[in-house]
XYZ file of C-alpha atoms in Angstrom:
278
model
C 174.856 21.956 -132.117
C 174.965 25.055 -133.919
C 177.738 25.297 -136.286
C 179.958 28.255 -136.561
C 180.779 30.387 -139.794
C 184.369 30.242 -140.494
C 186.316 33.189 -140.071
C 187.573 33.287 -143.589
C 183.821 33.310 -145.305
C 183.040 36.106 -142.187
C 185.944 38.445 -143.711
C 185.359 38.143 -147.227
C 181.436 38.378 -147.274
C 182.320 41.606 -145.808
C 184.910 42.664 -148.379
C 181.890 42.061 -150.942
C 179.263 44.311 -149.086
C 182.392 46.988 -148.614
C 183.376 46.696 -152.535
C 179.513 47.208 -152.891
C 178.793 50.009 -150.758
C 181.982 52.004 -152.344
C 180.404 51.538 -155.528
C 177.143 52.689 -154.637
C 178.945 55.867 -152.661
C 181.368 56.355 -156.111
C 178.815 56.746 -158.261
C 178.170 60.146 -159.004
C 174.812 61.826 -159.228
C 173.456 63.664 -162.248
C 174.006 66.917 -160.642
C 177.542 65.953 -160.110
C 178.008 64.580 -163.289
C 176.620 67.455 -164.938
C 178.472 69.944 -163.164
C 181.995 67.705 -163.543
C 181.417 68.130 -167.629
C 179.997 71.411 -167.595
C 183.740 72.092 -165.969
C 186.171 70.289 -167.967
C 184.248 71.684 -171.341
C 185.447 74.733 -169.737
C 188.888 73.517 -169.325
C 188.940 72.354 -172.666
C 187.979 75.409 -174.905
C 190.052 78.079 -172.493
C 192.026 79.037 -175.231
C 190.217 78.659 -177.667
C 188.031 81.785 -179.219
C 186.301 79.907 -182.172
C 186.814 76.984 -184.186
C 185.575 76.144 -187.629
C 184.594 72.030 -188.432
C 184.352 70.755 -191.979
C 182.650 67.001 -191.854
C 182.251 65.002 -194.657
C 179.799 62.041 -195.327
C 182.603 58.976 -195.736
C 181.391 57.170 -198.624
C 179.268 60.230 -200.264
C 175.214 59.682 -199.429
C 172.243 62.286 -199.135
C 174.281 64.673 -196.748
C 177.172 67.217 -198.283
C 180.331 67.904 -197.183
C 179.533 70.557 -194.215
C 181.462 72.866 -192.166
C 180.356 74.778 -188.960
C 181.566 77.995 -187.179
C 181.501 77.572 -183.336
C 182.067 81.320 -181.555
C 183.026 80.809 -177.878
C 180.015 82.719 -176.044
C 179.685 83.289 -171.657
C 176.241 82.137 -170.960
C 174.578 81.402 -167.609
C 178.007 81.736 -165.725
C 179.941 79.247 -168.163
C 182.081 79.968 -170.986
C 180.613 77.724 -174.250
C 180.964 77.154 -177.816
C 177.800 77.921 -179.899
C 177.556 77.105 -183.354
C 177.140 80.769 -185.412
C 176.856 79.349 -188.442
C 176.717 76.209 -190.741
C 175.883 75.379 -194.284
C 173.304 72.834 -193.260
C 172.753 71.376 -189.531
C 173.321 67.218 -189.896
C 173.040 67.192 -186.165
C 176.868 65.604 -185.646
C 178.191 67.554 -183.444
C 175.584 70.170 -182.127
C 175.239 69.927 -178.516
C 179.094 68.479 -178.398
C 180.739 71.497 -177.132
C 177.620 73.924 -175.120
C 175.639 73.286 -172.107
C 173.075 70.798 -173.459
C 175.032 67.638 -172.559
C 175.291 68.696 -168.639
C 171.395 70.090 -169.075
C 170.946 66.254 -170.953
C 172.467 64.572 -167.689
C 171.008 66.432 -164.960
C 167.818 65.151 -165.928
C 168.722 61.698 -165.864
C 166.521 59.156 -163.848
C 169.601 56.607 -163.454
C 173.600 56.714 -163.856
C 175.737 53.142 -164.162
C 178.983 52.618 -163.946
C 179.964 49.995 -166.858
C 182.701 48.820 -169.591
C 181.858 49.736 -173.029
C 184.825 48.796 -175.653
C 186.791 48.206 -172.842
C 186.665 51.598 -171.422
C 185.233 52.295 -167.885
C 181.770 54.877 -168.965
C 179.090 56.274 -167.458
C 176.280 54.647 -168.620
C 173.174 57.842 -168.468
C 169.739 57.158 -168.813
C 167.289 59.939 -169.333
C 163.471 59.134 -169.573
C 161.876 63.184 -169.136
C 160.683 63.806 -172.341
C 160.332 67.697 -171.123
C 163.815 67.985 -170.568
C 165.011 65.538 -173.731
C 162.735 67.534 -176.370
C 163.345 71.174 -175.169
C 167.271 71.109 -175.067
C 168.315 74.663 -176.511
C 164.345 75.491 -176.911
C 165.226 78.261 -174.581
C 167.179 79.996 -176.873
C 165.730 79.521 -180.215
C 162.045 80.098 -179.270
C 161.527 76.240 -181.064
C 158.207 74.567 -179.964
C 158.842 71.031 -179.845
C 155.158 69.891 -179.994
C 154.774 71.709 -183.443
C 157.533 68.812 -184.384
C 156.734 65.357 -186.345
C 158.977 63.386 -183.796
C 159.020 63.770 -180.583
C 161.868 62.073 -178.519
C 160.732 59.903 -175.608
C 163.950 58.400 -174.342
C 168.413 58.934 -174.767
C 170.838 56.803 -172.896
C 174.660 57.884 -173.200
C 178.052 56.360 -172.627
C 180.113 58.947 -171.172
C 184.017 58.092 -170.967
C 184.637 58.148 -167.029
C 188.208 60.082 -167.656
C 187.928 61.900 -170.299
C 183.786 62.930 -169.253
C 182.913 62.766 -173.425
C 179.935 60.614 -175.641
C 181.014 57.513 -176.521
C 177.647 56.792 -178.128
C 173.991 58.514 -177.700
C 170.989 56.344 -178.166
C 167.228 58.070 -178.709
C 163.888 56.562 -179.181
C 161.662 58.857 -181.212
C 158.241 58.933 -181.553
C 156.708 60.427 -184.517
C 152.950 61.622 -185.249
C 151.647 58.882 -186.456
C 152.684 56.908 -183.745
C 155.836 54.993 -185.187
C 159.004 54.765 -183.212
C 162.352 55.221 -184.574
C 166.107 54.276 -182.805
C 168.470 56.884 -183.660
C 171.797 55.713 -182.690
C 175.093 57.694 -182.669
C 178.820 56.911 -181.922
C 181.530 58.705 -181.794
C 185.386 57.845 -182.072
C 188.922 59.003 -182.905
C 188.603 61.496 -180.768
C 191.630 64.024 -181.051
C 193.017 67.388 -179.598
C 192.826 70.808 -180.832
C 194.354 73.519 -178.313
C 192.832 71.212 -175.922
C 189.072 70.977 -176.999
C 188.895 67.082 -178.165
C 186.967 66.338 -181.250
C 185.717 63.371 -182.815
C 186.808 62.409 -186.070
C 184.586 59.554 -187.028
C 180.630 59.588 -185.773
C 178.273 56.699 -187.192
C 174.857 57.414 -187.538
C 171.977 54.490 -187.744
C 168.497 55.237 -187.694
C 165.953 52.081 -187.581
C 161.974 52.284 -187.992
C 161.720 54.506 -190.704
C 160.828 51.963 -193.078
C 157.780 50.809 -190.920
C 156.163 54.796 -192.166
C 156.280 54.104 -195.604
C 153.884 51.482 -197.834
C 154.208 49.997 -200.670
C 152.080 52.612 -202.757
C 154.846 55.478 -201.417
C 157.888 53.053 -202.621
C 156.467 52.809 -206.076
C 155.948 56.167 -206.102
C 159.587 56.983 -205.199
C 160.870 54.593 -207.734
C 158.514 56.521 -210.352
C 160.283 59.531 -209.170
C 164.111 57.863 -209.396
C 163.339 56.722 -212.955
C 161.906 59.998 -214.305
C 164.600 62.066 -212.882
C 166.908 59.205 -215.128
C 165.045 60.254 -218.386
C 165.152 64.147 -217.831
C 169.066 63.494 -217.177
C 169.282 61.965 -220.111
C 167.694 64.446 -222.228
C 169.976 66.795 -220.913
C 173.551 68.342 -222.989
C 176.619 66.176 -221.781
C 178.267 69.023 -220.451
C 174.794 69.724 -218.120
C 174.530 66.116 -217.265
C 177.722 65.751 -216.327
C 177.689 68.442 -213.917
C 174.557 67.716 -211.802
C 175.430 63.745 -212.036
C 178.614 65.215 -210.168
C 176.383 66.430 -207.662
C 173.813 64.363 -207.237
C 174.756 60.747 -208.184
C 175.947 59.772 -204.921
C 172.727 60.419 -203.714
C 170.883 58.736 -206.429
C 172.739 55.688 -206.599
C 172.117 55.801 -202.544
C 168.657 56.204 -202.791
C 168.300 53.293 -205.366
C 169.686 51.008 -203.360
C 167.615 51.818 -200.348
C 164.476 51.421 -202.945
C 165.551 48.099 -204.164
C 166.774 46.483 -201.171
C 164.814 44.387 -198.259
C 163.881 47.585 -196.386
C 164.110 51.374 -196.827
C 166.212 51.934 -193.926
C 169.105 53.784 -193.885
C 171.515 51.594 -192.752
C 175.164 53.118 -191.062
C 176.016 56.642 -192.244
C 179.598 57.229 -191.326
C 180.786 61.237 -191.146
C 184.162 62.269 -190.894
C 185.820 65.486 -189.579
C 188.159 66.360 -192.720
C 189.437 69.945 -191.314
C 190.056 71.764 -188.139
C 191.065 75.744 -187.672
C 191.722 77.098 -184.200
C 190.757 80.796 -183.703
C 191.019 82.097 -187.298
């Protein structure tokens, strides 16, 4: 005799493929995604006209203390902030607040919904290295194939609410055929006039110790110990001011020479001042 599915196993194998099928229907696509940041950016920087960003390495390192003007711009239909100017480009937050983030997730090959740190995200996953090297190429004339590293790959962990990073991964691929993981994340975010900023970004970068031998690390630490001597040679009053500037970075770059590796290990930035339209 043929035996009958209970009604109870009937009505909740059907709940599953429902649950399922909602999911698959909720999930938006890039275009949608794209379009839902490229709006509440908008949102965001309404009243705001420009904005100036100081960032600071936390624990001093080969980057200085940096602060970028962003000028609110109307380009292609969208009001955005551009950076006008900066004392040197550290790559923090450029991107954070224009169109390349909803350019970044149109081209995505595949969206997931997830938990990461306990928040619901948008897990994006971009493969097209057209689209991933030639972000803002269209306005800076910049020839990506004239570059040393190309990247090949990006996946990003968008908050589902708030429709920010959480954290950008990129595989790069340089010239000589070595691949390095850039890695950034970004937390603390907070609120200025609405446009939300965040106030602590790690950055790790693995692989670039596979590019150098052991020749090139000698040759560094020939370098490190003859800048030592001409310091030395030096007045007090001289040495004292470029130690002031450059020690950090020496003491940095010792470490890095003397360790297991010569990677760079987590480079934490912090935003250290904010001003709204001045």
């Amino acid at each position: 005799m043929k035996k009958s599915i209970s009604l109870p196993v009937t009505l909740f194998s059907s709940l599953i493929f429902l649950l399922s099928a909602f999911q698959v229907l909720a999930q938006p696509s890039p275009q949608q995604l794209a379009d839902q940041i490229s709006a509440k950016n908008s949102e965001r920087i309404a009243a705001i006209d420009n904005i100036l960003i100081t960032v600071s390495p936390e624990n001093g390192g080969f980057f200085p203390e940096t602060t970028t003007a962003y000028e609110k711009i109307y380009r292609d239909g969208r009001y955005i902030l551009v950076a006008e100017e900066a004392d040197m480009d550290i790559g923090m937050l450029s991107g954070a607040f224009d169109d390349q983030m909803p350019l970044l997730v149109r081209a995505a090959h595949t969206i997931i919904s997830e938990t990461y740190n306990g928040r619901p995200v948008y897990r994006v996953e971009v493969d097209d290295t057209d689209a991933l090297n030639e972000l803002g190429s269209e306005y800076d004339d910049y020839d990506y194939y004239e570059d040393e590293e190309v990247v090949i790959s990006a996946v990003i962990w968008i908050d589902q609410r708030e429709l920010y990073p959480l954290r950008i991964d990129m595989e790069q691929l340089t010239e000589e055929g070595f691949e390095i993981s850039v890695s950034l994340t970004m937390e603390d975010y907070r609120e200025y006039s609405g446009l939300a900023i965040p106030h602590r970004i790690t950055m790790k970068i693995d692989g670039i110790e596979d590019q150098f031998t052991d020749e090139d690390l000698a040759e560094a630490r020939g370098y490190l110990r003859e800048l030592e001597e001409q310091l030395a040679l030096m007045p007090a009053d001289q040495r004292e001011m470029i130690e002031n500037q450059l020690r950090p970075q020496m003491e940095m770059f010792e470490a890095m020479l003397e360790g297991d590796g010569f990677g760079l290990g987590d480079m934490v930035f912090v935003v250290t001042d904010v001003q709204v339209n001045r």
